[in-house]
Coordinates of C-alpha atoms and ligand atoms in Angstrom, one line a residue:
X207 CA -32.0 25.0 135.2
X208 CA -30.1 28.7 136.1
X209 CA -30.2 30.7 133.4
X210 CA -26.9 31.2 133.0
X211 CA -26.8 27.2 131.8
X212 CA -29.9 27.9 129.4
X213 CA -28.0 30.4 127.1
X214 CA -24.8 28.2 127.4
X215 CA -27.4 25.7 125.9
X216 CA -28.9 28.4 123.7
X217 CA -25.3 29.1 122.5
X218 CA -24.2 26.0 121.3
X219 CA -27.8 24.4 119.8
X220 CA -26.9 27.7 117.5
X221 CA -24.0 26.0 116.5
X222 CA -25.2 22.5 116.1
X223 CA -28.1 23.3 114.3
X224 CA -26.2 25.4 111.7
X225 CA -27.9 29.1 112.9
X226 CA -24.4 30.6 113.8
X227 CA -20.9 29.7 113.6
X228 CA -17.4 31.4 115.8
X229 CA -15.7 33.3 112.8
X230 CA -12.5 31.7 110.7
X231 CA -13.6 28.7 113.3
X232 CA -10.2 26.4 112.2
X233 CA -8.1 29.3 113.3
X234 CA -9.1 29.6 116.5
X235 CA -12.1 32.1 115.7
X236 CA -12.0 36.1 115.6
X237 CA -13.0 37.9 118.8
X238 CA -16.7 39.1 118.6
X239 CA -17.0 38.0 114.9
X240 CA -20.0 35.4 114.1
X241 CA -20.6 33.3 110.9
X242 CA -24.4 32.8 109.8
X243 CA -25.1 28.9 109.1
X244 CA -27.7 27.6 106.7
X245 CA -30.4 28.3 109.1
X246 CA -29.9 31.1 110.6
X247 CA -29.1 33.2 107.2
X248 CA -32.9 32.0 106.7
X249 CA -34.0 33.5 110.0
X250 CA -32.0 36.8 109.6
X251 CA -33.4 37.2 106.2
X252 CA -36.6 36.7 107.5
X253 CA -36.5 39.1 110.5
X254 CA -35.1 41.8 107.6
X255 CA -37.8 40.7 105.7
X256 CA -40.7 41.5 108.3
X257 CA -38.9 44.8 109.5
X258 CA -38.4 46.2 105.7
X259 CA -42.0 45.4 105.2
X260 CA -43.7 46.6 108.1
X261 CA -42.1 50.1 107.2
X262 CA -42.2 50.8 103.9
X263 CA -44.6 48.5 103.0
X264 CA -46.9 49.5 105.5
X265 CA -46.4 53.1 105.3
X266 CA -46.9 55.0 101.8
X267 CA -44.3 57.6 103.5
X268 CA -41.3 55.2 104.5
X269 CA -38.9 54.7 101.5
X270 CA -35.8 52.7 101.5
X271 CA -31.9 53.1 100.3
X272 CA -28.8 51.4 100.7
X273 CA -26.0 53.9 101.4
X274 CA -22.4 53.0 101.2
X275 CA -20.0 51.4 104.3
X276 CA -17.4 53.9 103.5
X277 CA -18.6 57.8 103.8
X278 CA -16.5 61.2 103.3
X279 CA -14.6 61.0 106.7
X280 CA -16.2 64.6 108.0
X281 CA -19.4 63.0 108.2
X282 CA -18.1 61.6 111.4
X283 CA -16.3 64.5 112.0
X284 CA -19.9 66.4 112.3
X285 CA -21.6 63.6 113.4
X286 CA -19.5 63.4 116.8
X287 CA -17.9 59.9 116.5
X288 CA -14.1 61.1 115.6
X289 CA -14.5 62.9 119.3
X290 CA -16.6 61.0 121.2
X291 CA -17.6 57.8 120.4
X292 CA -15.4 56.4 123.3
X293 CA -14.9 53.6 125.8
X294 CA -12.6 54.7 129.4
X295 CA -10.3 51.5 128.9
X296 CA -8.2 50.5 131.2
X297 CA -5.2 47.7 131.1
X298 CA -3.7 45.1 133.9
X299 CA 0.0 45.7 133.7
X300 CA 0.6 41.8 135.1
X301 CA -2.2 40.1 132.9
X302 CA -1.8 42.7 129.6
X303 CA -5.6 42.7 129.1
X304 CA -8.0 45.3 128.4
X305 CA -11.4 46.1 130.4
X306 CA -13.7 48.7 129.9
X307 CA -13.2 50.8 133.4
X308 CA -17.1 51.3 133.4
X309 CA -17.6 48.2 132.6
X310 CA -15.3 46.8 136.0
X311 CA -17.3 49.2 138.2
X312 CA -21.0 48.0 136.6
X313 CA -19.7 44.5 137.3
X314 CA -19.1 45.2 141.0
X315 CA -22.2 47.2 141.2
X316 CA -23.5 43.9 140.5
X317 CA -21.9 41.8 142.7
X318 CA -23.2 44.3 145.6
X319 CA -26.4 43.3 143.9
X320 CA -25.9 39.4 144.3
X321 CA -24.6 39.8 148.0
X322 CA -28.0 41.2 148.9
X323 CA -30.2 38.6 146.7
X324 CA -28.2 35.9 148.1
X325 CA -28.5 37.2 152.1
X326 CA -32.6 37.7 150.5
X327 CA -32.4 34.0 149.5
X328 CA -31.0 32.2 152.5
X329 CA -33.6 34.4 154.7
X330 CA -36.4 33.6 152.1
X331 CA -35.4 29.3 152.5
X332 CA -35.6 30.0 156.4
X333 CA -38.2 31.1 156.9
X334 CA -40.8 30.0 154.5
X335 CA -44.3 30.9 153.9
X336 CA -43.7 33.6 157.2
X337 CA -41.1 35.2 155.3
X338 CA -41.8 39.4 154.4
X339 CA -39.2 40.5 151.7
X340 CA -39.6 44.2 152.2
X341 CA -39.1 43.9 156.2
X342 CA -35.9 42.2 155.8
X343 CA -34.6 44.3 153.3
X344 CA -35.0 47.2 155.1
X345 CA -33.7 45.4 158.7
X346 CA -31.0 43.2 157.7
X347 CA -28.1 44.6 159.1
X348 CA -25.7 42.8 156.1
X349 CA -28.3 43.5 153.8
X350 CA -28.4 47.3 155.0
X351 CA -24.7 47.7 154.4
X352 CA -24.3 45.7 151.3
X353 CA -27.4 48.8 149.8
X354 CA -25.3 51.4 151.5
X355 CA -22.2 50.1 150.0
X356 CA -23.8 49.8 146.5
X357 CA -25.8 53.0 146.4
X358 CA -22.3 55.3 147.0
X359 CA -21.0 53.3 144.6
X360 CA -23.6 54.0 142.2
X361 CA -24.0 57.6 143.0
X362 CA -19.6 58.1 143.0
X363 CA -19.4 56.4 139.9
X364 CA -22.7 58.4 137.9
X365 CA -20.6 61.2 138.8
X366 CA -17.4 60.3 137.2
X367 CA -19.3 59.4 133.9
X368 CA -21.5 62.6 133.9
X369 CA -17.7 64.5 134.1
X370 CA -16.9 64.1 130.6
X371 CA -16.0 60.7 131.9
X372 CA -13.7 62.2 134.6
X373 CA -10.4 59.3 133.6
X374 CA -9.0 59.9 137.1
X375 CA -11.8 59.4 139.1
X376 CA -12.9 55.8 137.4
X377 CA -9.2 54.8 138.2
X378 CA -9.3 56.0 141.7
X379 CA -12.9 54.1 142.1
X380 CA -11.4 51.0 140.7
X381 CA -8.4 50.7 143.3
X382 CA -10.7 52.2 146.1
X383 CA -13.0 48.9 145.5
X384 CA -9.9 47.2 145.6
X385 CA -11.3 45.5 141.9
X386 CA -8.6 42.7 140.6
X387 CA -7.7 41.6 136.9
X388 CA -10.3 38.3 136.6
X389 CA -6.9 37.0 134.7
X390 CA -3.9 38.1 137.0
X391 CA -6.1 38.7 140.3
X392 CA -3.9 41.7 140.4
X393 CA -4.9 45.4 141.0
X394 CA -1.6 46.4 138.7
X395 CA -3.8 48.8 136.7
X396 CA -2.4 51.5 134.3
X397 CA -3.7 54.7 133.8
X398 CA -7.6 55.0 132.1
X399 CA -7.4 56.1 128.4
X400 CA -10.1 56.9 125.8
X401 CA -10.7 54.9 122.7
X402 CA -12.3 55.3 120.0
X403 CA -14.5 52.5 118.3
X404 CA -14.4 53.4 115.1
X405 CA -12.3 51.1 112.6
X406 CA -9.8 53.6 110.2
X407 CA -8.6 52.0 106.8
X408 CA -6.9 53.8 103.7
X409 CA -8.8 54.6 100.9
X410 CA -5.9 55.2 97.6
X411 CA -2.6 54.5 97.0
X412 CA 0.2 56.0 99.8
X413 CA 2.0 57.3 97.6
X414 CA -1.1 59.7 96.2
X415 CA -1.6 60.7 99.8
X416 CA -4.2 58.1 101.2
X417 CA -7.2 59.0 102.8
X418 CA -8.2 57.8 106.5
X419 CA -11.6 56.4 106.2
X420 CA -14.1 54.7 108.5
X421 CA -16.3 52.1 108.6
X422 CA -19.1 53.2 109.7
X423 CA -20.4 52.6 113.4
X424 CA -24.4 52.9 112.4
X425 CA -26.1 53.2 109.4
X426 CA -27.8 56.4 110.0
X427 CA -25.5 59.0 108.7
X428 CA -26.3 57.4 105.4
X429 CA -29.9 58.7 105.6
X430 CA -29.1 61.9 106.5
X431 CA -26.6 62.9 104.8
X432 CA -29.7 61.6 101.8
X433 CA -32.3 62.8 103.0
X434 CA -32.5 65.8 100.7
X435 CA -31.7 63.6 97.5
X436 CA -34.5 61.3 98.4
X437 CA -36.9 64.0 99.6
X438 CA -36.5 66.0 96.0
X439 CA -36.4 62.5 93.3
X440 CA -39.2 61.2 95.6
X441 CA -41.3 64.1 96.2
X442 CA -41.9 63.4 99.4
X443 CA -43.6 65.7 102.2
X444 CA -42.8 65.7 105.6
X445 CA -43.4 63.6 107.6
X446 CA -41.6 61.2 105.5
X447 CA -39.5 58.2 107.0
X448 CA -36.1 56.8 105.1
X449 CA -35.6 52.9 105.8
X450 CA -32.0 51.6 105.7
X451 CA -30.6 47.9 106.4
X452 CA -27.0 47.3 106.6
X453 CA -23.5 46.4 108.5
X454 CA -21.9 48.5 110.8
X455 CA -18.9 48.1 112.6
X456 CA -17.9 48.6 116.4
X457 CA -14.3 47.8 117.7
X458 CA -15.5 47.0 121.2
X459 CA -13.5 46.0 123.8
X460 CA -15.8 44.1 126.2
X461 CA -17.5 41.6 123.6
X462 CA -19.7 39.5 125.4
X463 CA -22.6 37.5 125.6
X464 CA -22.3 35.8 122.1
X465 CA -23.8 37.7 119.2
X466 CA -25.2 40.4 121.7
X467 CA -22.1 42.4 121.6
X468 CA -20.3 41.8 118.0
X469 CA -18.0 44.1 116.2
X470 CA -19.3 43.5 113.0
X471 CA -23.1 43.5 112.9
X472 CA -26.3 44.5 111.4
X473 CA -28.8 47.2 112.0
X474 CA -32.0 48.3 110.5
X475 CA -32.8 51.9 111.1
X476 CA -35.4 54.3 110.2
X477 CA -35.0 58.3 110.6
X478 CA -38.4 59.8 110.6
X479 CA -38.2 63.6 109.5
X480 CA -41.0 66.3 111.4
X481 CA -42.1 69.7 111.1
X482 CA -39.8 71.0 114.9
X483 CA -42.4 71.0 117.8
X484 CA -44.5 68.1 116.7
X485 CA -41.4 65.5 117.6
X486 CA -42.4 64.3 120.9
X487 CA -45.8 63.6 119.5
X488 CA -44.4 61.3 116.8
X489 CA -41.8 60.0 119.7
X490 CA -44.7 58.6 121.2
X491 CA -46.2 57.4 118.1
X492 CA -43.5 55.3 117.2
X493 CA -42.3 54.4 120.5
X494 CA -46.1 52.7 120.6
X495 CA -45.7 50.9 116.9
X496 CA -42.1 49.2 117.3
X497 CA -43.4 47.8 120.9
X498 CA -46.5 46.7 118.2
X499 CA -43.8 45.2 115.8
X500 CA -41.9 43.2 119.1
X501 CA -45.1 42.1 120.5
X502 CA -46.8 40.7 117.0
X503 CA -44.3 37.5 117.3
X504 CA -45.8 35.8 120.7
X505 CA -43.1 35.7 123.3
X506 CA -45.7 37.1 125.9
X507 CA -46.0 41.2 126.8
X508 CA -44.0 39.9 129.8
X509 CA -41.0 39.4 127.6
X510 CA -40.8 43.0 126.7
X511 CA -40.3 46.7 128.9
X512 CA -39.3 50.3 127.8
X513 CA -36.0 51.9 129.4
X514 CA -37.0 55.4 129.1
X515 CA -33.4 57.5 129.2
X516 CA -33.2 59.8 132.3
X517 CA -29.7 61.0 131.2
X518 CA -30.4 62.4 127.4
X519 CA -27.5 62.9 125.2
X520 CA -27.2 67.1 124.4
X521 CA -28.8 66.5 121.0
X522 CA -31.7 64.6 122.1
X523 CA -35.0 65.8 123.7
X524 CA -36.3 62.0 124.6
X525 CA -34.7 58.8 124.5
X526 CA -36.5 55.0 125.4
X527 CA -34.8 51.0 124.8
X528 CA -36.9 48.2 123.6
X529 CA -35.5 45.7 126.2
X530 CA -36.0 42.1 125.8
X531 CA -36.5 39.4 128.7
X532 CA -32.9 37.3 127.8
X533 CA -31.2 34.7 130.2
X534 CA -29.1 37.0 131.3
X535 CA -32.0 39.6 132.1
X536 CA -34.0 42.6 130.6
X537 CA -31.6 44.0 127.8
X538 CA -31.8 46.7 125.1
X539 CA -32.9 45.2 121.5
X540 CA -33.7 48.2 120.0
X541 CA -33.7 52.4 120.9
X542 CA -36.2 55.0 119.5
X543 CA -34.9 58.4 119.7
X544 CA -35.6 62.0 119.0
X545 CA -32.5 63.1 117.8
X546 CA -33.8 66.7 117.1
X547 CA -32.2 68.8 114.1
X548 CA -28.7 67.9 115.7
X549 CA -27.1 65.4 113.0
X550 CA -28.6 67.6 110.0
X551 CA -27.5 71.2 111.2
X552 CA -24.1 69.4 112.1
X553 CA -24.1 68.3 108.1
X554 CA -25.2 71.7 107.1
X555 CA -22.5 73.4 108.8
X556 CA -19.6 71.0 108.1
X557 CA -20.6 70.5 104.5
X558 CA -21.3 74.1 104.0
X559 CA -24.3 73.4 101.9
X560 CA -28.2 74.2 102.9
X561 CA -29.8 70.8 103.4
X562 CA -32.7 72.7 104.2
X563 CA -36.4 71.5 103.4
X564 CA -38.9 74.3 101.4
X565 CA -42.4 73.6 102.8
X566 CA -44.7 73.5 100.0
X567 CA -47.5 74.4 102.5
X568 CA -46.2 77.0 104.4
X569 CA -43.8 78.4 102.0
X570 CA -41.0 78.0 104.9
X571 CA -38.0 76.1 104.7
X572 CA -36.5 74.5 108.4
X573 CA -34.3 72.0 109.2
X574 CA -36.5 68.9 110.0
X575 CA -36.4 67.0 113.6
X576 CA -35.9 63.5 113.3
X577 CA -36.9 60.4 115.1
X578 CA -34.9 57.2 114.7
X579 CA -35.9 53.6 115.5
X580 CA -32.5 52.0 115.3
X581 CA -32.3 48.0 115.7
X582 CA -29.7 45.3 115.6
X583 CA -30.7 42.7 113.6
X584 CA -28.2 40.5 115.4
X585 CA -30.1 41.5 118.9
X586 CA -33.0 40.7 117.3
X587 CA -31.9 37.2 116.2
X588 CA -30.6 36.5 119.8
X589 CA -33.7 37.5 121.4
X590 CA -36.1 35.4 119.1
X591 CA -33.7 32.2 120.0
X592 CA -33.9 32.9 123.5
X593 CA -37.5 33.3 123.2
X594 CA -38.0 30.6 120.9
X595 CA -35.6 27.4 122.4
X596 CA -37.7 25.2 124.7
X597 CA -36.7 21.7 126.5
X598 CA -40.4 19.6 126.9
X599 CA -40.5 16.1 128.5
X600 CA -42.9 14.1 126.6
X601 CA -45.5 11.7 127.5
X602 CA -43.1 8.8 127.0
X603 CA -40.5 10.3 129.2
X604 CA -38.2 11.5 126.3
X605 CA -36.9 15.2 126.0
X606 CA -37.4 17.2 122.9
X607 CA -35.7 20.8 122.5
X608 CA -38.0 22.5 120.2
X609 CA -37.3 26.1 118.5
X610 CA -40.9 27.5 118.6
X611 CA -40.1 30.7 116.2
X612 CA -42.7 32.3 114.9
X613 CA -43.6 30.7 111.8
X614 CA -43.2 33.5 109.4
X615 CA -39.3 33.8 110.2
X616 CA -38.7 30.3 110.7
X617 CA -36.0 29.1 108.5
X618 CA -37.3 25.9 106.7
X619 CA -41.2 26.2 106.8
X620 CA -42.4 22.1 105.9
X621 CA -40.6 19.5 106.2
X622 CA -41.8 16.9 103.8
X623 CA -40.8 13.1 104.5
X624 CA -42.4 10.1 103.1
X625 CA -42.8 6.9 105.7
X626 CA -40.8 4.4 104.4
X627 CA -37.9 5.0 101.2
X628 CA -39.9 2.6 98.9
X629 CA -43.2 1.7 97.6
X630 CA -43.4 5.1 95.6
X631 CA -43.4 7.3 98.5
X632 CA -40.4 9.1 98.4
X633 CA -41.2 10.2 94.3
X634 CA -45.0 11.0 95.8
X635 CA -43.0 13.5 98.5
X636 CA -40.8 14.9 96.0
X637 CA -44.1 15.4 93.8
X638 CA -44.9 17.4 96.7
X639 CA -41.9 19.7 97.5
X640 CA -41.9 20.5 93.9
X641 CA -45.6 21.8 93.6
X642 CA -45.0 23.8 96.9
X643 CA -40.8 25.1 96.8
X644 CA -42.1 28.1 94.8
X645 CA -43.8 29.6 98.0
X646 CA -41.9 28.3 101.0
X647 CA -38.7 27.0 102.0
X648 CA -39.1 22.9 102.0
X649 CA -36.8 20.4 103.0
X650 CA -36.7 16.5 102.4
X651 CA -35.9 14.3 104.4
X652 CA -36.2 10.3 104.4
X653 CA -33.4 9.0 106.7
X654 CA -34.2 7.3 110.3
X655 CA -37.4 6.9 111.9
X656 CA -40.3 9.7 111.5
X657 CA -39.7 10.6 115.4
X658 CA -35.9 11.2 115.0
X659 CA -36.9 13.3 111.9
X660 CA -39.8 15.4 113.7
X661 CA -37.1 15.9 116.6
X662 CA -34.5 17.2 113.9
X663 CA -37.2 19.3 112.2
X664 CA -38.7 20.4 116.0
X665 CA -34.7 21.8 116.4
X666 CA -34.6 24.1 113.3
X667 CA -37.9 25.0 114.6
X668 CA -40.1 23.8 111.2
X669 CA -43.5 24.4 112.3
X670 CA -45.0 22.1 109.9
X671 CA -43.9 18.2 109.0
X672 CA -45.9 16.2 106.3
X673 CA -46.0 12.9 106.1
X674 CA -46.4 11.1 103.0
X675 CA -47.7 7.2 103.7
X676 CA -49.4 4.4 101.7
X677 CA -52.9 5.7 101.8
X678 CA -51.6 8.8 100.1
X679 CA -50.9 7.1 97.1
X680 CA -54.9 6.2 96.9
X681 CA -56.8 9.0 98.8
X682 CA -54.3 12.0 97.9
X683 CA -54.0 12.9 101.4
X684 CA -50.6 13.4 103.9
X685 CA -50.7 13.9 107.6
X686 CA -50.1 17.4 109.0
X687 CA -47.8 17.8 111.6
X688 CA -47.9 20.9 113.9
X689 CA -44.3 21.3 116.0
X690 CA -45.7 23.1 119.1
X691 CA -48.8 21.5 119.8
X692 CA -47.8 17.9 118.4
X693 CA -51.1 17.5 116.8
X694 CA -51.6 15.6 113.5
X695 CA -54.3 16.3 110.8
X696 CA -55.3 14.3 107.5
X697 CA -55.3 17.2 104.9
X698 CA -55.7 16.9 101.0
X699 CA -52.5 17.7 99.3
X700 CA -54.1 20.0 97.1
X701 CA -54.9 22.2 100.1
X702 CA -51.5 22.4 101.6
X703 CA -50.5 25.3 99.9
X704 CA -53.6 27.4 101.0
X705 CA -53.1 25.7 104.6
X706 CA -49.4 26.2 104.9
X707 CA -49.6 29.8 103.4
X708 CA -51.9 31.0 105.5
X709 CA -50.0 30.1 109.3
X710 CA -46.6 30.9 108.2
X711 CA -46.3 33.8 105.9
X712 CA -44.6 37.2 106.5
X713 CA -48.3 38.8 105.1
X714 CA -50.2 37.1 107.6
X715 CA -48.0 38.5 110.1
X716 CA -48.0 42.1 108.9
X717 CA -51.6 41.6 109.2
X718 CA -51.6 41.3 112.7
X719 CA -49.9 44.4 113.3
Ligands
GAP1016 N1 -28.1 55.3 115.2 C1 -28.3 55.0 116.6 C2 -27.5 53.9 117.1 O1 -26.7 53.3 116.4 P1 -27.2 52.4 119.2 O2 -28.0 52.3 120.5 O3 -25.7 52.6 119.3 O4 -27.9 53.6 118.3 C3 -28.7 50.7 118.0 O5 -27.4 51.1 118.4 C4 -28.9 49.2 118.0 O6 -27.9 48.6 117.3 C5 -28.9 48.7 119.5 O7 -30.1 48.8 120.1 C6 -28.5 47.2 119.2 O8 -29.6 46.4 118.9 C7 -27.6 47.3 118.0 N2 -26.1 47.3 118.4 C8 -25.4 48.3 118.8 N3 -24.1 47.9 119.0 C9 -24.1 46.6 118.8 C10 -23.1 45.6 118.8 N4 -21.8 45.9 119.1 N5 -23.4 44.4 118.5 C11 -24.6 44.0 118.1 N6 -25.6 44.9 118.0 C12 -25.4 46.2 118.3

């Protein structure tokens, strides 16, 4: 199946399963705005769950907070976003819709891309087993000048984004390709612009002189502008880490690829504060412990690669992505950076106060460096689906999609169903649920046969289904179900809980790390 038919699949098994639902659906939806379902506020909470945990449970020097959505507007004034946290946009004068003008040149970048994979593909189906990749590559003549074609591309338009982005330039680059609206198919363009994608509201009355506020793009500035408050009431020495979890909003133009891209979404970030010069030391310390974090869950190392950043922003002295394998190839999940003292000295100086730290030790006071982990939780979400939806043919010949999600985040952990909806057993599975709700998310269920119910369970991703038959009444025993392997067991329902708690808790997961 191509891949781009998987996350079509992916895509609407999120909606049919209740993991994730189009925004204000009955009015035609919200561009790039998502609803979480019943499940899949289950597996978000989860994945929040495991991240808080594995930093500040894990470390006695991470601490959490939960800062504000609205800030003092010259935060972002110092942090950089009121000047340049911009897209190059561009419009189609026949069409009247908006593109990112990058964003039209990465896309026919790509298409060189596909031009030389298909010529690579129709050689590769010639010849066969006799067929040598490199040699044709570099002999081709097509091949040759789609690469030649592609690379000035590539090197014209770096250019024009290392200039500031030079407007003029992406413009000229998009009519010298000769690129057309998708909508129109015209190449009516207007002029490129920049915007900004930060969303303004009003905070007060008009008539008392309202304020222009922001909701905020990331969650970091919350921690910094903190970090002094937290590092005093908590006593805390560097290196210390602050932990935050919460929305952020992005007014993006191109919103694409489902949840990948949203305008309201999630992040979980971590600034980790350092004595300046050991940085790039603790960079690599923590660019080894998130990989840790990805990895823990099972997809296979082959499912994960760092981006390391050639270009660095001016405030940063290293840069990587955590990129995950998706249908649509290797893309960034989360980024570890070191940031530097950039965003502190900015709040020094725009704030006029000394958010210096005293070293207790030294009996100097610096501005500390920080290194950030920053991840979408939304990303994250995407990425376990992906990695988690399967299609099996079965012995019998039937097809079963199965959500293999690590048990720890999976939404509903045991499904509990008794055989037949008489005889006592539905009161012996409800006996059950309640000794066991207290520690994991249960759900009955008693409708249709047991193989329609493990296919609905094996959907949601449950990893574990018990079945409660007559023998259980007697000999105090249910069959185990496991959702990946298929196997069944004969286990003592006083031992579930031990069982069950064991395979699918957050703890035992932590433990791993
Ligand atoms: N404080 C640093 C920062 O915000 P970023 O690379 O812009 O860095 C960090 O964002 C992470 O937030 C990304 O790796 C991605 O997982 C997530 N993210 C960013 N923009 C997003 C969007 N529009 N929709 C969903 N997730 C997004």
């Amino acid at each position: 199946m191509a891949q781009e038919d998987v996350f079509k699949k992916i895509v609407s098994h999120c909606k049919e399963y209740g993991f994730v639902f189009p925004s204000s659906e009955i009015y035609d939806g919200l561009g790039a705005v998502y609803d979480y379902g019943q499940n899949g506020v289950e597996l978000k909470n989860n994945i929040k769950q495991y991240w808080w945990q594995s930093m500040v449970l894990l470390h006695e020097n991470i601490v959490g907070i939960d800062s504000a959505i609205f800030m003092h507007p010259t935060i972002w004034k110092a942090s950089g976003h009121v000047d340049a946290f911009n897209d190059p946009l561009i419009d189609n004068r026949d069409s009247k819709k908006r593109y990112r003008a990058d964003v039209l040149i990465e896309d026919q970048i790509a298409k060189y891309d596909d031009k030389i994979a298909k010529e690579v593909a129709k050689a590769a189906k010639k010849y066969g087993d006799a067929f040598n990749e490199e040699e044709f590559r570099s002999t081709n003549a097509r091949v040759l000048e789609h690469q030649r074609k592609r690379d000035a591309l590539h090197e014209r338009y770096s250019r024009a984004m290392n200039a500031g982005p030079d407007l003029n330039e992406l413009r000229q680059i998009i009519l010298d390709e000769e690129i057309v609206c998708p909508i129109s198919g015209t190449k009516n363009w207007t002029e490129v612009r920049q915007f900004n994608l930060m969303f303004s509201t009003e905070m007060g009355s008009t008539a008392d002189g309202a304020m222009k506020v922001y909701l905020r793009p990331e969650t970091a500035q919350g921690i910094f502008v903190n970090y002094l408050n937290v590092q005093k009431t908590g006593r805390m020495k560097i290196p210390f880490g602050i932990a935050q979890i919460g929305k952020a909003f992005r007014n993006e133009i191109v919103a694409r690829q489902f949840i990948f891209r949203m305008r309201e979404f999630e992040q979980m970030e971590m600034q980790f504060f350092v004595k300046p010069g050991t940085e790039l030391e603790w960079f690599k310390q923590w660019k080894e412990t998130r990989l840790r974090w990805h990895k823990a869950l099972g997809f296979g190392d082959d499912h994960y690669r760092y981006h390391d950043h050639e270009k660095l922003a001016h405030y940063a002295n290293a840069a990587t992505d955590i990129e995950f394998l998706m249908p649509f190839g290797f893309k960034e999940v989360e980024g570890i950076h070191s940031r530097t003292n950039f965003d502190l000295s900015q709040h020094e100086k725009f704030s006029g106060k000394n958010i210096k730290y005293f070293d207790p030790e030294t009996n100097e006071s610096y501005t500390p460096y920080v290194i950030e982990t920053s991840i979408g939780v939304d990303r994250m979400f995407l990425s376990i689906m992906c990695g988690s939806y399967h299609e099996e043919k079965l012995e019998n010949g039937e097809t079963r999609v199965v959500l293999k999600l690590p048990a720890a985040l999976a939404p509903v952990k045991l499904a509990v169903m008794p055989l037949v909806k008489k005889d006592g057993l539905p009161e012996k599975a409800r006996e059950i649920i309640d000794a066991l709700k207290f520690h994991f998310n249960c759900q009955y269920d008693e409708k249709d046969s047991i193989g329609k119910r493990y296919r609905r369970q094996d959907a949601i991703g449950t990893p574990y289904c018990v079945t409660v038959d007559h023998d259980t009444l007697t000999d105090n025993c249910v069959t185990l179900r496991n959702r990946d392997t298929m196997q069944q067991e004969r286990v003592p329902i006083s031992e579930l809980d031990s069982i069950i708690a064991d395979r699918v808790s957050i703890t035992s997961l932590l433990k791993t790390l």
